[in-house]
PDB file of C-alpha atoms and ligand atoms in Angstrom:
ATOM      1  CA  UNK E  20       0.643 -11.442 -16.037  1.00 56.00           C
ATOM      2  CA  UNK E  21       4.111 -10.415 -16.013  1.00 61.00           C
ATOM      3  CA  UNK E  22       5.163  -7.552 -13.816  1.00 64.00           C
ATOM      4  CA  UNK E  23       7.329  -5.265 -15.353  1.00 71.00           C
ATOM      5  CA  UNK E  24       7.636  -3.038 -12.577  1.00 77.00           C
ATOM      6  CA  UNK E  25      11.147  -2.834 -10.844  1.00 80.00           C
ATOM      7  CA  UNK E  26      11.612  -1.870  -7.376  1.00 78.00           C
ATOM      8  CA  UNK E  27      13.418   1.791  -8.189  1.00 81.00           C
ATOM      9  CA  UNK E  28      10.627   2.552 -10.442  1.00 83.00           C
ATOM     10  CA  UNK E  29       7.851   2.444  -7.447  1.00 83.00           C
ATOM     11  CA  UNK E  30      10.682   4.109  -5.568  1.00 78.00           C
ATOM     12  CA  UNK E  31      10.938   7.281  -7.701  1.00 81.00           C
ATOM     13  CA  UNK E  32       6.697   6.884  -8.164  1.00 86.00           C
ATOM     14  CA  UNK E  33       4.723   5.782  -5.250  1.00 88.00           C
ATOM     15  CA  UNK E  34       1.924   6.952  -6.850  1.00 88.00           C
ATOM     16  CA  UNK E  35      -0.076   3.688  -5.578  1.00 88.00           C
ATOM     17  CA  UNK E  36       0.354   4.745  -2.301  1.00 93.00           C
ATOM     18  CA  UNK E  37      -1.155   8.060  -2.681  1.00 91.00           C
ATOM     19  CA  UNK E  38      -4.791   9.325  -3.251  1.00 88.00           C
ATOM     20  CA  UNK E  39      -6.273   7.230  -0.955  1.00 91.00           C
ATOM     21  CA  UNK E  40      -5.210   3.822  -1.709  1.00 90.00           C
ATOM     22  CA  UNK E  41      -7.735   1.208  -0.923  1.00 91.00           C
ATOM     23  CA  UNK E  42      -5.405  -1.661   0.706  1.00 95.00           C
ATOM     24  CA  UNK E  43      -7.198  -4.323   1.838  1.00 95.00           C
ATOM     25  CA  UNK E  44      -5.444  -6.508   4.593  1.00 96.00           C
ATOM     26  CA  UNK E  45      -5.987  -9.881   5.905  1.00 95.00           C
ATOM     27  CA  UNK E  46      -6.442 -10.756   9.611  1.00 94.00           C
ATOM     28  CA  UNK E  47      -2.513 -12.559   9.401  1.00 96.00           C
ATOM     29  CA  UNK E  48      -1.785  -9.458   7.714  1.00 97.00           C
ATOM     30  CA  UNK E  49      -2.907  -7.024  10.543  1.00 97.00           C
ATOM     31  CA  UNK E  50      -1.091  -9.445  13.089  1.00 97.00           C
ATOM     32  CA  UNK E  51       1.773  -8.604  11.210  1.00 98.00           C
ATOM     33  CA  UNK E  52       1.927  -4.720  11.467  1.00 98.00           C
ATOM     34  CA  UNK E  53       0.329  -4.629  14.783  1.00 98.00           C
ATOM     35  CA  UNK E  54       3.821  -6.491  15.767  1.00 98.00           C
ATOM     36  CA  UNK E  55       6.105  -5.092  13.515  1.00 98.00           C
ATOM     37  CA  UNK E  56       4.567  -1.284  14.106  1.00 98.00           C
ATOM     38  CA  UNK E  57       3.121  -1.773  17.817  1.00 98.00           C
ATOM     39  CA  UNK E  58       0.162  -0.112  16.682  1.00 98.00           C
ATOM     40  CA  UNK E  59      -3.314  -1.672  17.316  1.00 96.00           C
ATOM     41  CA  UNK E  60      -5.465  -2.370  14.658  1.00 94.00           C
ATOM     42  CA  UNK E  61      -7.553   0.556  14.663  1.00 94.00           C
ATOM     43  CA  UNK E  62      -4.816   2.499  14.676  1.00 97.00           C
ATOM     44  CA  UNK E  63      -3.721   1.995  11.507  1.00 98.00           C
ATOM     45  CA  UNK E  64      -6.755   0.171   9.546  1.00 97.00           C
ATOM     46  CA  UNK E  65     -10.646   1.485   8.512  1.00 95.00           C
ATOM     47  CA  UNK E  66     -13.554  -0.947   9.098  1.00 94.00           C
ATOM     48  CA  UNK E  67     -14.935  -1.943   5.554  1.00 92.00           C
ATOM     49  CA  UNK E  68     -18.097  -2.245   6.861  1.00 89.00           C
ATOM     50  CA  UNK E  69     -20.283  -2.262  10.103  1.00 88.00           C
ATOM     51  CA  UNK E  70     -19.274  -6.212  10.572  1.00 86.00           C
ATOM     52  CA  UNK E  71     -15.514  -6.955  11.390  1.00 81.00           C
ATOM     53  CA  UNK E  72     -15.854  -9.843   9.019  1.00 84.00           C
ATOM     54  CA  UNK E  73     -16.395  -7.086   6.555  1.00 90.00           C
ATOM     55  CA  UNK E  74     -12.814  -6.720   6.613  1.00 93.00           C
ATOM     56  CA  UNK E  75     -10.383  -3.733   6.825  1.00 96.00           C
ATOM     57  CA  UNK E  76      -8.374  -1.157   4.879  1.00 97.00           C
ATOM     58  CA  UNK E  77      -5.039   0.893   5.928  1.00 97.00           C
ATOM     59  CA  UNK E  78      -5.724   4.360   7.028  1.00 97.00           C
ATOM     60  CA  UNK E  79      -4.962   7.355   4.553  1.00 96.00           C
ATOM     61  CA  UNK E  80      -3.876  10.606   6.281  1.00 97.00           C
ATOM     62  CA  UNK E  81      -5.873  13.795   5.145  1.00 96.00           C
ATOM     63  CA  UNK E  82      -3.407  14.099   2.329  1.00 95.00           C
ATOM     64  CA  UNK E  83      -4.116  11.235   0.822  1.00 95.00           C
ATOM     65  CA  UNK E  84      -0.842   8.870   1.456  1.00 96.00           C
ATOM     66  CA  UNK E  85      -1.241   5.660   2.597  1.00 97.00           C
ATOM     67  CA  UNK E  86      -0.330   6.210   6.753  1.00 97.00           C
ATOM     68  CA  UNK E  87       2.959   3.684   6.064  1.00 97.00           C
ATOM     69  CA  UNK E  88       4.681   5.666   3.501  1.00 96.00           C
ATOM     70  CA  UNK E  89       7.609   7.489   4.330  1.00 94.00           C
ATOM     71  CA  UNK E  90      11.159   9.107   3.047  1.00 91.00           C
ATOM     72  CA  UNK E  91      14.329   7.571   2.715  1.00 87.00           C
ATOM     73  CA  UNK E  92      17.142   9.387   0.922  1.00 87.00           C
ATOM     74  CA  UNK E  93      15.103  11.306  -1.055  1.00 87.00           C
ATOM     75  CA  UNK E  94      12.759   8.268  -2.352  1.00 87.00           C
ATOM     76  CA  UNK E  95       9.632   7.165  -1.068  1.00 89.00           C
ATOM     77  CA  UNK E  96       9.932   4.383   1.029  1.00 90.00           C
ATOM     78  CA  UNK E  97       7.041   2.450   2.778  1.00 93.00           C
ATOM     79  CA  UNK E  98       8.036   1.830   6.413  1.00 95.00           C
ATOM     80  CA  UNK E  99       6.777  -1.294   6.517  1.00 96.00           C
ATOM     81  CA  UNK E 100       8.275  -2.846   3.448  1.00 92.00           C
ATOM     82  CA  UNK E 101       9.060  -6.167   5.017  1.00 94.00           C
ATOM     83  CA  UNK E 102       5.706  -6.831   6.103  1.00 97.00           C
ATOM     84  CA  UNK E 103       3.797  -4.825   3.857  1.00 95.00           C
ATOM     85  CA  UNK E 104       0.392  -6.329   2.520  1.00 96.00           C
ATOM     86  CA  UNK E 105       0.370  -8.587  -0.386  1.00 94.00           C
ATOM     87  CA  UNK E 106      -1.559  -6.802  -2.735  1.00 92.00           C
ATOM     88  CA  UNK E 107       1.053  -3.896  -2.106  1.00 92.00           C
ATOM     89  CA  UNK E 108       3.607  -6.718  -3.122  1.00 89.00           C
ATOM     90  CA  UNK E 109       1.652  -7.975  -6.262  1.00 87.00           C
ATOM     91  CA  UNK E 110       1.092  -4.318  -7.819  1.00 84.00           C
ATOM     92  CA  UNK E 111       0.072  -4.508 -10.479  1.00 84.00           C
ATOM     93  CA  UNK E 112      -2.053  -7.341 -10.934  1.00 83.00           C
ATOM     94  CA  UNK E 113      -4.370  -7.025 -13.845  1.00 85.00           C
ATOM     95  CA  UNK E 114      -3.864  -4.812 -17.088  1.00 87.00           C
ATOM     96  CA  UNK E 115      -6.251  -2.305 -15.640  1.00 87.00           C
ATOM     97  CA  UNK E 116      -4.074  -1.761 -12.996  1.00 85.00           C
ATOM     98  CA  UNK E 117      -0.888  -1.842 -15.617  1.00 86.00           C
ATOM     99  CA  UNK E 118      -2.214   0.605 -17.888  1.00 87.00           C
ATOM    100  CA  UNK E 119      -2.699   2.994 -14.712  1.00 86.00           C
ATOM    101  CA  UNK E 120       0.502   2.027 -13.612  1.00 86.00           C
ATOM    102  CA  UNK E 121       2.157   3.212 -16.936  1.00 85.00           C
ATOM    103  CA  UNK E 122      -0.067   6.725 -17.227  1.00 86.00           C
ATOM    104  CA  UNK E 123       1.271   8.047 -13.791  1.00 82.00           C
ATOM    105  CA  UNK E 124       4.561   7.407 -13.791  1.00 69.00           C
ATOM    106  CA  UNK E 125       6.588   9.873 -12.407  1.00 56.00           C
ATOM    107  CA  UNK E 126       3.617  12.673 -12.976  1.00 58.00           C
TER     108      UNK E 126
HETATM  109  S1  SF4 W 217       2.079   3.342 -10.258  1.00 86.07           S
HETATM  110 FE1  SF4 W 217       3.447   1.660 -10.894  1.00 86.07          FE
HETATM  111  S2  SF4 W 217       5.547   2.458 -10.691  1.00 86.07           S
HETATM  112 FE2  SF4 W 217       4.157   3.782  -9.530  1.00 86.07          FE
HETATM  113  S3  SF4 W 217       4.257   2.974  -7.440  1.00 86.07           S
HETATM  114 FE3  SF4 W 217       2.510   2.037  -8.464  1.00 86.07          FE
HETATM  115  S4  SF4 W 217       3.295   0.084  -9.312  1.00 86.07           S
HETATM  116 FE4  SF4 W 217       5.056   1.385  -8.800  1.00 86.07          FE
HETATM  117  S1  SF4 W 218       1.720  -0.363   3.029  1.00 86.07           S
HETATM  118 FE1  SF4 W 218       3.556   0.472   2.055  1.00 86.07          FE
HETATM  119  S2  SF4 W 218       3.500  -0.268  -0.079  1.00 86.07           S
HETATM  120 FE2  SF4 W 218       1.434  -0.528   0.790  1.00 86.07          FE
HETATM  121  S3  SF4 W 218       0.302   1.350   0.232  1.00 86.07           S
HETATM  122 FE3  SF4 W 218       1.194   1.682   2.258  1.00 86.07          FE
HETATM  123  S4  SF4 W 218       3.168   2.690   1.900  1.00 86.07           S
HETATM  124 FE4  SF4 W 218       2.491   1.751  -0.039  1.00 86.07          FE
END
């Protein structure tokens, strides 16, 4: 599927990092961020289940914002772009997510 989605657009959006964004990451993943942040792993993720296995989600904060985004120069800006998860890279990846993608836009 073609992503039509440019870089300024999330910029001036960001809605996918809002209201509680379920973002799945991978165990290279969370090495990633642990070094890039210095956080720990349960700093910054949610068990998906009882099991580590079970995998793990980034942390929202109470307001609903994914715990990585930030502000720079008036845009949103994650603050860990350069190792941000994949799926945050891939956004959006099926029409579902598209035709989401196109209704919030800047709302
Ligand atoms: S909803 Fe679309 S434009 Fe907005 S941040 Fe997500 S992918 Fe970017
Ligand atoms: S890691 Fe970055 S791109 Fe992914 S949801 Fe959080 S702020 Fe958005």
């Amino acid at each position: 599927m073609e992503n039509f989605i440019t870089e300024e657009m999330c910029q001036n959006c960001a809605r996918c990092c809002r209201d509680f964004p379920f973002v799945e990451v991978s165990a290279l993943e969370i090495t990633k961020l642990e070094k890039y942040t210095g956080l720990t792993l349960l700093q910054f993720t949610n068990p998906k289940g009882k099991e580590a296995a079970d995998g793990y989600f980034l942390q929202s904060l109470e307001n609903g914002n994914c715990l990585f985004l930030g502000e720079k120069d008036g845009h949103a800006s994650c603050t860990v772009y350069e190792v941000r998860p994949d799926i945050c890279k891939a956004y959006p990846i099926n029409e579902k997510h598209q035709a989401y993608c196109e209704s919030v836009q800047n709302k």
